[in-house]
């Protein structure tokens, strides 16, 4: 497949000369550069390997368009070669300072010269793309849990703190803390490889069952947490009920699918692991911190652990300061029916 070269020049005759040089080996297209937004739209749609950009575009400067292209991260990897009739060194310096890959004097363009410039530009484009992909992968690895692909503890906490700090008005937020019941027995009986499969299963179900906007995290071991964001409902009790149902759906699916996973395995049979969760719903006020959110959500989780496991405990409070530990009595309710417990 031929590489795509975009020529941006207000002089179509100059374009036709360039096209004659390149058409055998490249797919060459043309834009007169009169509408910069249309140019950007074209670049996003076609992603050319290289742009040949006229320094003078009628009343505008090609340099202004170059700066616009460079200001968009998703376009900045495209190599840009400036075309100019000016031999003023200041113009050439100006082009290079603004990240033009190269420059060509129009009156001196030869087929060999333009080929060499484009080949260097294309090579640099792919090199930048490779580096960018590697940087993104490093960033992804630094933010995710290696086993499950969910956010890791550090990234989750940083994201939550940033979300709270950037909040401009009171919104409702729920934080759920999750823990697998009898997970140690799974590891001891079936082995850690099977235990890993159980953790991966839960992470997949979190992705499939919980809203896409939810921020999901593996804290470590068999402990998980999820931030369930504002659903546009102003009634805090209704918001909590929505998130409670989402967690119930997750718990039931996990109970069913983990049983399917473990039942074919030979050896001693254990009750399939279940899910315990603590859900705290509050308003994002100025005094809110992630650490405080987690303290209350975690208290709800341990309430479940002390009261039969395989359940969800919820707590609703518009002001987090009224429910912060230490405390002896909180208005925590278990959400599922007594008969659903193990």
mmCIF file of C-alpha atoms in Angstrom:
data_model
loop_
_atom_site.group_PDB
_atom_site.id
_atom_site.type_symbol
_atom_site.label_atom_id
_atom_site.label_comp_id
_atom_site.label_asym_id
_atom_site.label_seq_id
_atom_site.Cartn_x
_atom_site.Cartn_y
_atom_site.Cartn_z
ATOM 1 C CA UNK A 1 0.000 0.000 0.000
ATOM 2 C CA UNK A 2 1.346 3.430 -0.962
ATOM 3 C CA UNK A 3 2.125 5.952 1.757
ATOM 4 C CA UNK A 4 -0.233 8.932 1.818
ATOM 5 C CA UNK A 5 1.359 12.350 1.238
ATOM 6 C CA UNK A 6 -0.763 15.484 1.716
ATOM 7 C CA UNK A 7 0.272 18.662 -0.099
ATOM 8 C CA UNK A 8 -1.117 21.874 1.437
ATOM 9 C CA UNK A 9 -0.485 24.767 -0.952
ATOM 10 C CA UNK A 10 -2.602 27.664 -2.231
ATOM 11 C CA UNK A 11 -0.938 27.303 -5.637
ATOM 12 C CA UNK A 12 -2.394 24.260 -7.381
ATOM 13 C CA UNK A 13 0.237 24.438 -10.123
ATOM 14 C CA UNK A 14 2.940 23.815 -7.512
ATOM 15 C CA UNK A 15 0.946 20.839 -6.260
ATOM 16 C CA UNK A 16 0.703 19.377 -9.768
ATOM 17 C CA UNK A 17 4.480 19.581 -10.180
ATOM 18 C CA UNK A 18 4.996 17.791 -6.857
ATOM 19 C CA UNK A 19 2.360 15.206 -7.723
ATOM 20 C CA UNK A 20 4.130 14.442 -10.995
ATOM 21 C CA UNK A 21 7.304 13.706 -9.031
ATOM 22 C CA UNK A 22 5.595 11.474 -6.473
ATOM 23 C CA UNK A 23 2.534 9.784 -8.004
ATOM 24 C CA UNK A 24 4.288 6.565 -9.016
ATOM 25 C CA UNK A 25 5.308 5.680 -5.451
ATOM 26 C CA UNK A 26 2.964 7.629 -3.177
ATOM 27 C CA UNK A 27 -0.741 8.382 -2.802
ATOM 28 C CA UNK A 28 -0.759 12.178 -3.152
ATOM 29 C CA UNK A 29 -3.709 14.392 -2.160
ATOM 30 C CA UNK A 30 -4.222 18.150 -2.135
ATOM 31 C CA UNK A 31 -5.662 20.825 0.111
ATOM 32 C CA UNK A 32 -5.404 24.570 -0.533
ATOM 33 C CA UNK A 33 -5.116 25.328 3.193
ATOM 34 C CA UNK A 34 -7.821 28.000 3.201
ATOM 35 C CA UNK A 35 -9.726 26.432 6.123
ATOM 36 C CA UNK A 36 -7.493 25.238 8.925
ATOM 37 C CA UNK A 37 -10.300 23.380 10.711
ATOM 38 C CA UNK A 38 -11.043 21.411 7.555
ATOM 39 C CA UNK A 39 -7.345 20.602 7.275
ATOM 40 C CA UNK A 40 -7.295 19.274 10.853
ATOM 41 C CA UNK A 41 -10.416 17.233 10.140
ATOM 42 C CA UNK A 42 -8.743 15.743 7.058
ATOM 43 C CA UNK A 43 -5.612 14.897 9.026
ATOM 44 C CA UNK A 44 -7.617 13.070 11.682
ATOM 45 C CA UNK A 45 -9.542 11.116 9.051
ATOM 46 C CA UNK A 46 -6.678 10.237 6.688
ATOM 47 C CA UNK A 47 -3.567 10.323 8.910
ATOM 48 C CA UNK A 48 -1.025 10.998 6.142
ATOM 49 C CA UNK A 49 2.520 9.772 6.569
ATOM 50 C CA UNK A 50 3.909 13.192 5.638
ATOM 51 C CA UNK A 51 2.671 16.718 4.921
ATOM 52 C CA UNK A 52 4.232 19.112 2.416
ATOM 53 C CA UNK A 53 3.149 22.519 3.697
ATOM 54 C CA UNK A 54 3.558 25.832 1.905
ATOM 55 C CA UNK A 55 5.124 28.525 4.096
ATOM 56 C CA UNK A 56 2.882 31.182 2.523
ATOM 57 C CA UNK A 57 -0.824 30.332 2.228
ATOM 58 C CA UNK A 58 -2.412 33.432 0.727
ATOM 59 C CA UNK A 59 -2.968 35.906 3.580
ATOM 60 C CA UNK A 60 -2.000 33.260 6.121
ATOM 61 C CA UNK A 61 1.265 31.670 7.086
ATOM 62 C CA UNK A 62 1.784 27.966 6.765
ATOM 63 C CA UNK A 63 3.663 28.325 10.012
ATOM 64 C CA UNK A 64 0.390 29.146 11.802
ATOM 65 C CA UNK A 65 -1.129 25.935 10.474
ATOM 66 C CA UNK A 66 1.985 24.019 11.495
ATOM 67 C CA UNK A 67 1.583 25.309 15.060
ATOM 68 C CA UNK A 68 -2.069 24.231 15.066
ATOM 69 C CA UNK A 69 -1.127 20.749 13.900
ATOM 70 C CA UNK A 70 1.587 20.483 16.527
ATOM 71 C CA UNK A 71 -0.799 21.624 19.268
ATOM 72 C CA UNK A 72 -2.987 18.526 18.760
ATOM 73 C CA UNK A 73 -1.343 15.547 20.393
ATOM 74 C CA UNK A 74 -3.012 13.029 18.093
ATOM 75 C CA UNK A 75 -1.539 14.838 15.032
ATOM 76 C CA UNK A 76 1.860 15.921 16.309
ATOM 77 C CA UNK A 77 3.555 12.681 15.198
ATOM 78 C CA UNK A 78 2.943 13.500 11.501
ATOM 79 C CA UNK A 79 6.079 14.753 9.754
ATOM 80 C CA UNK A 80 5.748 18.209 8.167
ATOM 81 C CA UNK A 81 8.079 19.441 5.428
ATOM 82 C CA UNK A 82 7.828 23.162 4.744
ATOM 83 C CA UNK A 83 7.850 24.460 1.181
ATOM 84 C CA UNK A 84 9.096 27.991 0.659
ATOM 85 C CA UNK A 85 10.363 30.314 -2.060
ATOM 86 C CA UNK A 86 12.342 32.305 0.475
ATOM 87 C CA UNK A 87 16.028 31.709 1.098
ATOM 88 C CA UNK A 88 16.055 33.966 4.162
ATOM 89 C CA UNK A 89 17.842 31.998 6.937
ATOM 90 C CA UNK A 90 15.416 33.484 9.479
ATOM 91 C CA UNK A 91 12.517 31.768 7.689
ATOM 92 C CA UNK A 92 14.331 28.441 7.742
ATOM 93 C CA UNK A 93 15.153 28.831 11.444
ATOM 94 C CA UNK A 94 11.512 29.706 12.086
ATOM 95 C CA UNK A 95 10.374 26.474 10.422
ATOM 96 C CA UNK A 96 12.824 24.297 12.338
ATOM 97 C CA UNK A 97 12.034 26.002 15.671
ATOM 98 C CA UNK A 98 8.390 25.103 15.164
ATOM 99 C CA UNK A 99 9.186 21.415 14.665
ATOM 100 C CA UNK A 100 9.071 21.212 10.877
ATOM 101 C CA UNK A 101 10.844 18.006 9.932
ATOM 102 C CA UNK A 102 12.546 19.640 6.958
ATOM 103 C CA UNK A 103 12.207 22.465 4.442
ATOM 104 C CA UNK A 104 12.527 22.645 0.665
ATOM 105 C CA UNK A 105 13.097 25.670 -1.556
ATOM 106 C CA UNK A 106 10.387 25.445 -4.213
ATOM 107 C CA UNK A 107 12.499 26.720 -7.100
ATOM 108 C CA UNK A 108 15.178 24.131 -6.317
ATOM 109 C CA UNK A 109 12.964 21.058 -5.793
ATOM 110 C CA UNK A 110 14.088 17.945 -7.643
ATOM 111 C CA UNK A 111 12.542 14.504 -7.694
ATOM 112 C CA UNK A 112 15.539 13.055 -5.861
ATOM 113 C CA UNK A 113 15.522 15.829 -3.248
ATOM 114 C CA UNK A 114 11.819 15.583 -2.466
ATOM 115 C CA UNK A 115 12.004 11.768 -2.313
ATOM 116 C CA UNK A 116 14.867 11.903 0.185
ATOM 117 C CA UNK A 117 13.054 14.451 2.350
ATOM 118 C CA UNK A 118 9.815 12.428 2.369
ATOM 119 C CA UNK A 119 11.587 9.170 3.158
ATOM 120 C CA UNK A 120 13.281 10.796 6.150
ATOM 121 C CA UNK A 121 9.969 12.321 7.227
ATOM 122 C CA UNK A 122 8.100 9.014 6.994
ATOM 123 C CA UNK A 123 10.845 7.239 8.918
ATOM 124 C CA UNK A 124 10.700 9.873 11.668
ATOM 125 C CA UNK A 125 6.898 9.598 11.820
ATOM 126 C CA UNK A 126 7.016 5.862 12.463
ATOM 127 C CA UNK A 127 9.824 6.303 14.969
ATOM 128 C CA UNK A 128 7.717 8.842 16.903
ATOM 129 C CA UNK A 129 4.715 6.513 16.767
ATOM 130 C CA UNK A 130 6.817 3.664 18.163
ATOM 131 C CA UNK A 131 8.167 5.831 20.973
ATOM 132 C CA UNK A 132 4.678 7.143 21.733
ATOM 133 C CA UNK A 133 3.265 3.597 21.851
ATOM 134 C CA UNK A 134 6.063 2.525 24.203
ATOM 135 C CA UNK A 135 5.442 5.510 26.468
ATOM 136 C CA UNK A 136 1.717 4.761 26.574
ATOM 137 C CA UNK A 137 2.427 1.138 27.422
ATOM 138 C CA UNK A 138 4.782 2.161 30.229
ATOM 139 C CA UNK A 139 2.104 4.529 31.529
ATOM 140 C CA UNK A 140 -0.539 1.794 31.318
ATOM 141 C CA UNK A 141 1.657 -0.665 33.190
ATOM 142 C CA UNK A 142 2.357 1.901 35.908
ATOM 143 C CA UNK A 143 -1.377 2.402 36.427
ATOM 144 C CA UNK A 144 -2.772 -1.113 36.233
ATOM 145 C CA UNK A 145 -2.708 -4.301 38.227
ATOM 146 C CA UNK A 146 -0.702 -6.858 36.251
ATOM 147 C CA UNK A 147 -3.039 -9.796 36.918
ATOM 148 C CA UNK A 148 -6.491 -8.272 36.473
ATOM 149 C CA UNK A 149 -5.899 -5.202 34.309
ATOM 150 C CA UNK A 150 -7.859 -3.042 36.755
ATOM 151 C CA UNK A 151 -6.423 0.181 38.168
ATOM 152 C CA UNK A 152 -3.765 -0.391 40.807
ATOM 153 C CA UNK A 153 -3.976 1.120 44.286
ATOM 154 C CA UNK A 154 -1.707 4.120 43.612
ATOM 155 C CA UNK A 155 -3.423 5.177 40.384
ATOM 156 C CA UNK A 156 -6.880 4.665 41.868
ATOM 157 C CA UNK A 157 -6.126 6.856 44.882
ATOM 158 C CA UNK A 158 -4.495 9.559 42.721
ATOM 159 C CA UNK A 159 -7.499 9.553 40.367
ATOM 160 C CA UNK A 160 -9.974 9.784 43.228
ATOM 161 C CA UNK A 161 -8.093 12.630 44.889
ATOM 162 C CA UNK A 162 -7.933 14.518 41.585
ATOM 163 C CA UNK A 163 -11.631 13.924 40.948
ATOM 164 C CA UNK A 164 -12.519 15.273 44.390
ATOM 165 C CA UNK A 165 -10.173 18.278 44.060
ATOM 166 C CA UNK A 166 -11.644 19.248 40.676
ATOM 167 C CA UNK A 167 -15.239 19.008 41.854
ATOM 168 C CA UNK A 168 -17.003 22.329 41.225
ATOM 169 C CA UNK A 169 -20.392 21.471 42.705
ATOM 170 C CA UNK A 170 -21.891 19.002 45.118
ATOM 171 C CA UNK A 171 -22.402 15.634 43.478
ATOM 172 C CA UNK A 172 -23.228 12.247 44.852
ATOM 173 C CA UNK A 173 -20.548 9.566 44.944
ATOM 174 C CA UNK A 174 -20.509 5.983 46.165
ATOM 175 C CA UNK A 175 -17.418 4.036 47.134
ATOM 176 C CA UNK A 176 -17.685 0.263 47.380
ATOM 177 C CA UNK A 177 -15.061 -1.934 49.020
ATOM 178 C CA UNK A 178 -15.173 -5.608 47.999
ATOM 179 C CA UNK A 179 -13.630 -8.726 49.481
ATOM 180 C CA UNK A 180 -13.774 -12.388 48.444
ATOM 181 C CA UNK A 181 -15.069 -14.740 51.130
ATOM 182 C CA UNK A 182 -13.006 -17.911 51.770
ATOM 183 C CA UNK A 183 -10.475 -17.009 49.102
ATOM 184 C CA UNK A 184 -7.603 -18.438 51.173
ATOM 185 C CA UNK A 185 -9.358 -21.820 51.183
ATOM 186 C CA UNK A 186 -9.562 -21.676 47.380
ATOM 187 C CA UNK A 187 -5.807 -21.098 47.154
ATOM 188 C CA UNK A 188 -5.046 -23.800 49.730
ATOM 189 C CA UNK A 189 -7.248 -26.417 48.065
ATOM 190 C CA UNK A 190 -7.003 -25.722 44.336
ATOM 191 C CA UNK A 191 -3.707 -23.851 44.174
ATOM 192 C CA UNK A 192 -2.750 -20.245 43.465
ATOM 193 C CA UNK A 193 -3.135 -20.610 39.692
ATOM 194 C CA UNK A 194 -6.832 -21.357 40.207
ATOM 195 C CA UNK A 195 -7.005 -18.529 42.731
ATOM 196 C CA UNK A 196 -5.666 -16.198 40.043
ATOM 197 C CA UNK A 197 -8.411 -17.386 37.687
ATOM 198 C CA UNK A 198 -10.988 -16.472 40.332
ATOM 199 C CA UNK A 199 -9.546 -12.969 40.653
ATOM 200 C CA UNK A 200 -9.502 -12.534 36.873
ATOM 201 C CA UNK A 201 -13.114 -13.737 36.730
ATOM 202 C CA UNK A 202 -14.199 -11.137 39.270
ATOM 203 C CA UNK A 203 -12.347 -8.337 37.446
ATOM 204 C CA UNK A 204 -14.028 -9.320 34.158
ATOM 205 C CA UNK A 205 -17.448 -9.319 35.791
ATOM 206 C CA UNK A 206 -16.729 -5.884 37.308
ATOM 207 C CA UNK A 207 -16.048 -4.598 33.795
ATOM 208 C CA UNK A 208 -19.172 -6.233 32.374
ATOM 209 C CA UNK A 209 -21.609 -5.506 35.208
ATOM 210 C CA UNK A 210 -20.677 -2.093 36.595
ATOM 211 C CA UNK A 211 -21.138 1.191 34.658
ATOM 212 C CA UNK A 212 -18.362 2.069 32.211
ATOM 213 C CA UNK A 213 -17.727 5.345 34.080
ATOM 214 C CA UNK A 214 -16.998 3.472 37.325
ATOM 215 C CA UNK A 215 -13.362 3.456 38.390
ATOM 216 C CA UNK A 216 -12.421 -0.114 39.309
ATOM 217 C CA UNK A 217 -9.360 -1.102 41.319
ATOM 218 C CA UNK A 218 -7.634 -4.140 42.782
ATOM 219 C CA UNK A 219 -6.252 -2.961 46.096
ATOM 220 C CA UNK A 220 -4.232 -6.133 46.550
ATOM 221 C CA UNK A 221 -4.811 -9.803 47.277
ATOM 222 C CA UNK A 222 -8.551 -10.473 47.136
ATOM 223 C CA UNK A 223 -9.541 -6.888 47.987
ATOM 224 C CA UNK A 224 -11.101 -4.597 45.399
ATOM 225 C CA UNK A 225 -12.725 -1.194 45.382
ATOM 226 C CA UNK A 226 -14.870 0.749 42.940
ATOM 227 C CA UNK A 227 -15.964 4.370 42.732
ATOM 228 C CA UNK A 228 -19.508 4.604 41.401
ATOM 229 C CA UNK A 229 -20.004 8.083 40.032
ATOM 230 C CA UNK A 230 -22.865 10.546 39.850
ATOM 231 C CA UNK A 231 -25.772 9.117 37.821
ATOM 232 C CA UNK A 232 -27.593 12.447 37.488
ATOM 233 C CA UNK A 233 -30.124 11.581 40.194
ATOM 234 C CA UNK A 234 -30.312 14.276 42.939
ATOM 235 C CA UNK A 235 -31.870 11.974 45.554
ATOM 236 C CA UNK A 236 -29.040 10.360 47.532
ATOM 237 C CA UNK A 237 -31.211 7.424 48.643
ATOM 238 C CA UNK A 238 -32.134 6.612 45.049
ATOM 239 C CA UNK A 239 -28.492 6.851 43.970
ATOM 240 C CA UNK A 240 -27.486 4.430 46.714
ATOM 241 C CA UNK A 241 -30.261 2.043 45.662
ATOM 242 C CA UNK A 242 -29.017 2.117 42.044
ATOM 243 C CA UNK A 243 -25.460 1.301 43.075
ATOM 244 C CA UNK A 244 -26.656 -1.315 45.543
ATOM 245 C CA UNK A 245 -28.499 -3.115 42.754
ATOM 246 C CA UNK A 246 -25.395 -2.997 40.546
ATOM 247 C CA UNK A 247 -23.356 -4.627 43.299
ATOM 248 C CA UNK A 248 -26.053 -7.249 43.901
ATOM 249 C CA UNK A 249 -26.006 -8.126 40.189
ATOM 250 C CA UNK A 250 -22.204 -8.407 40.334
ATOM 251 C CA UNK A 251 -22.363 -10.621 43.433
ATOM 252 C CA UNK A 252 -24.927 -13.004 41.961
ATOM 253 C CA UNK A 253 -23.080 -13.332 38.643
ATOM 254 C CA UNK A 254 -19.820 -13.970 40.464
ATOM 255 C CA UNK A 255 -21.400 -16.624 42.695
ATOM 256 C CA UNK A 256 -22.790 -18.437 39.646
ATOM 257 C CA UNK A 257 -19.746 -18.220 37.391
ATOM 258 C CA UNK A 258 -17.142 -19.049 40.023
ATOM 259 C CA UNK A 259 -19.128 -22.181 40.832
ATOM 260 C CA UNK A 260 -18.976 -23.140 37.148
ATOM 261 C CA UNK A 261 -15.233 -22.497 37.187
ATOM 262 C CA UNK A 262 -14.475 -24.635 40.253
ATOM 263 C CA UNK A 263 -16.976 -27.496 39.925
ATOM 264 C CA UNK A 264 -15.028 -29.487 37.275
ATOM 265 C CA UNK A 265 -11.859 -29.533 39.385
ATOM 266 C CA UNK A 266 -10.898 -32.780 41.104
ATOM 267 C CA UNK A 267 -10.263 -33.123 44.801
ATOM 268 C CA UNK A 268 -11.973 -31.899 47.914
ATOM 269 C CA UNK A 269 -14.989 -29.701 47.280
ATOM 270 C CA UNK A 270 -15.333 -26.393 49.053
ATOM 271 C CA UNK A 271 -18.259 -23.999 49.015
ATOM 272 C CA UNK A 272 -17.633 -21.603 46.137
ATOM 273 C CA UNK A 273 -16.219 -18.246 47.228
ATOM 274 C CA UNK A 274 -18.703 -15.419 47.525
ATOM 275 C CA UNK A 275 -18.514 -11.644 47.598
ATOM 276 C CA UNK A 276 -18.832 -9.288 50.553
ATOM 277 C CA UNK A 277 -19.129 -5.552 49.945
ATOM 278 C CA UNK A 278 -19.426 -2.306 51.840
ATOM 279 C CA UNK A 279 -21.125 0.586 50.045
ATOM 280 C CA UNK A 280 -20.959 4.171 51.273
ATOM 281 C CA UNK A 281 -22.838 6.950 49.477
ATOM 282 C CA UNK A 282 -22.305 10.632 50.275
ATOM 283 C CA UNK A 283 -22.080 14.093 48.767
ATOM 284 C CA UNK A 284 -18.804 15.464 47.457
ATOM 285 C CA UNK A 285 -18.308 18.381 49.813
ATOM 286 C CA UNK A 286 -15.152 20.429 50.348
ATOM 287 C CA UNK A 287 -14.213 18.469 53.470
ATOM 288 C CA UNK A 288 -14.291 15.142 51.631
ATOM 289 C CA UNK A 289 -11.089 13.111 51.250
ATOM 290 C CA UNK A 290 -10.517 9.739 49.683
ATOM 291 C CA UNK A 291 -9.024 8.407 52.925
ATOM 292 C CA UNK A 292 -12.244 9.249 54.766
ATOM 293 C CA UNK A 293 -14.401 7.730 52.025
ATOM 294 C CA UNK A 294 -12.409 4.533 52.251
ATOM 295 C CA UNK A 295 -12.579 4.383 56.057
ATOM 296 C CA UNK A 296 -16.371 4.429 56.016
ATOM 297 C CA UNK A 297 -16.721 2.033 53.088
ATOM 298 C CA UNK A 298 -14.274 -0.351 54.757
ATOM 299 C CA UNK A 299 -16.252 -0.169 58.000
ATOM 300 C CA UNK A 300 -19.334 -1.259 56.038
ATOM 301 C CA UNK A 301 -17.389 -4.170 54.541
ATOM 302 C CA UNK A 302 -16.278 -5.430 57.950
ATOM 303 C CA UNK A 303 -19.834 -5.139 59.193
ATOM 304 C CA UNK A 304 -20.716 -7.695 56.495
ATOM 305 C CA UNK A 305 -17.793 -9.910 57.503
ATOM 306 C CA UNK A 306 -19.016 -9.945 61.108
ATOM 307 C CA UNK A 307 -22.582 -10.693 60.082
ATOM 308 C CA UNK A 308 -22.436 -13.792 57.926
ATOM 309 C CA UNK A 309 -20.527 -12.640 54.813
ATOM 310 C CA UNK A 310 -21.894 -13.017 51.242
ATOM 311 C CA UNK A 311 -23.812 -9.765 51.579
ATOM 312 C CA UNK A 312 -23.678 -6.026 50.963
ATOM 313 C CA UNK A 313 -23.865 -3.407 53.708
ATOM 314 C CA UNK A 314 -24.825 0.141 52.792
ATOM 315 C CA UNK A 315 -24.509 3.427 54.582
ATOM 316 C CA UNK A 316 -25.885 6.757 53.360
ATOM 317 C CA UNK A 317 -24.881 10.126 54.777
ATOM 318 C CA UNK A 318 -24.850 13.571 53.192
ATOM 319 C CA UNK A 319 -22.054 14.679 55.528
ATOM 320 C CA UNK A 320 -19.151 12.285 55.937
ATOM 321 C CA UNK A 321 -17.939 13.868 59.174
ATOM 322 C CA UNK A 322 -20.954 12.481 61.021
ATOM 323 C CA UNK A 323 -20.017 8.861 60.262
ATOM 324 C CA UNK A 324 -16.231 8.842 60.414
ATOM 325 C CA UNK A 325 -14.552 6.261 62.691
ATOM 326 C CA UNK A 326 -14.067 5.786 65.542
ATOM 327 C CA UNK A 327 -17.665 4.797 66.177
ATOM 328 C CA UNK A 328 -19.674 2.064 67.809
ATOM 329 C CA UNK A 329 -22.991 2.402 66.064
ATOM 330 C CA UNK A 330 -23.654 3.263 62.479
ATOM 331 C CA UNK A 331 -26.938 3.020 60.633
ATOM 332 C CA UNK A 332 -25.602 0.279 58.362
ATOM 333 C CA UNK A 333 -28.086 -2.043 56.720
ATOM 334 C CA UNK A 334 -27.524 -5.430 55.115
ATOM 335 C CA UNK A 335 -29.044 -5.327 51.662
ATOM 336 C CA UNK A 336 -29.762 -8.936 50.825
ATOM 337 C CA UNK A 337 -32.261 -11.286 52.317
ATOM 338 C CA UNK A 338 -31.264 -13.507 55.259
ATOM 339 C CA UNK A 339 -31.879 -16.601 53.140
ATOM 340 C CA UNK A 340 -29.264 -15.514 50.624
ATOM 341 C CA UNK A 341 -26.420 -15.742 53.136
ATOM 342 C CA UNK A 342 -24.094 -18.727 53.188
#
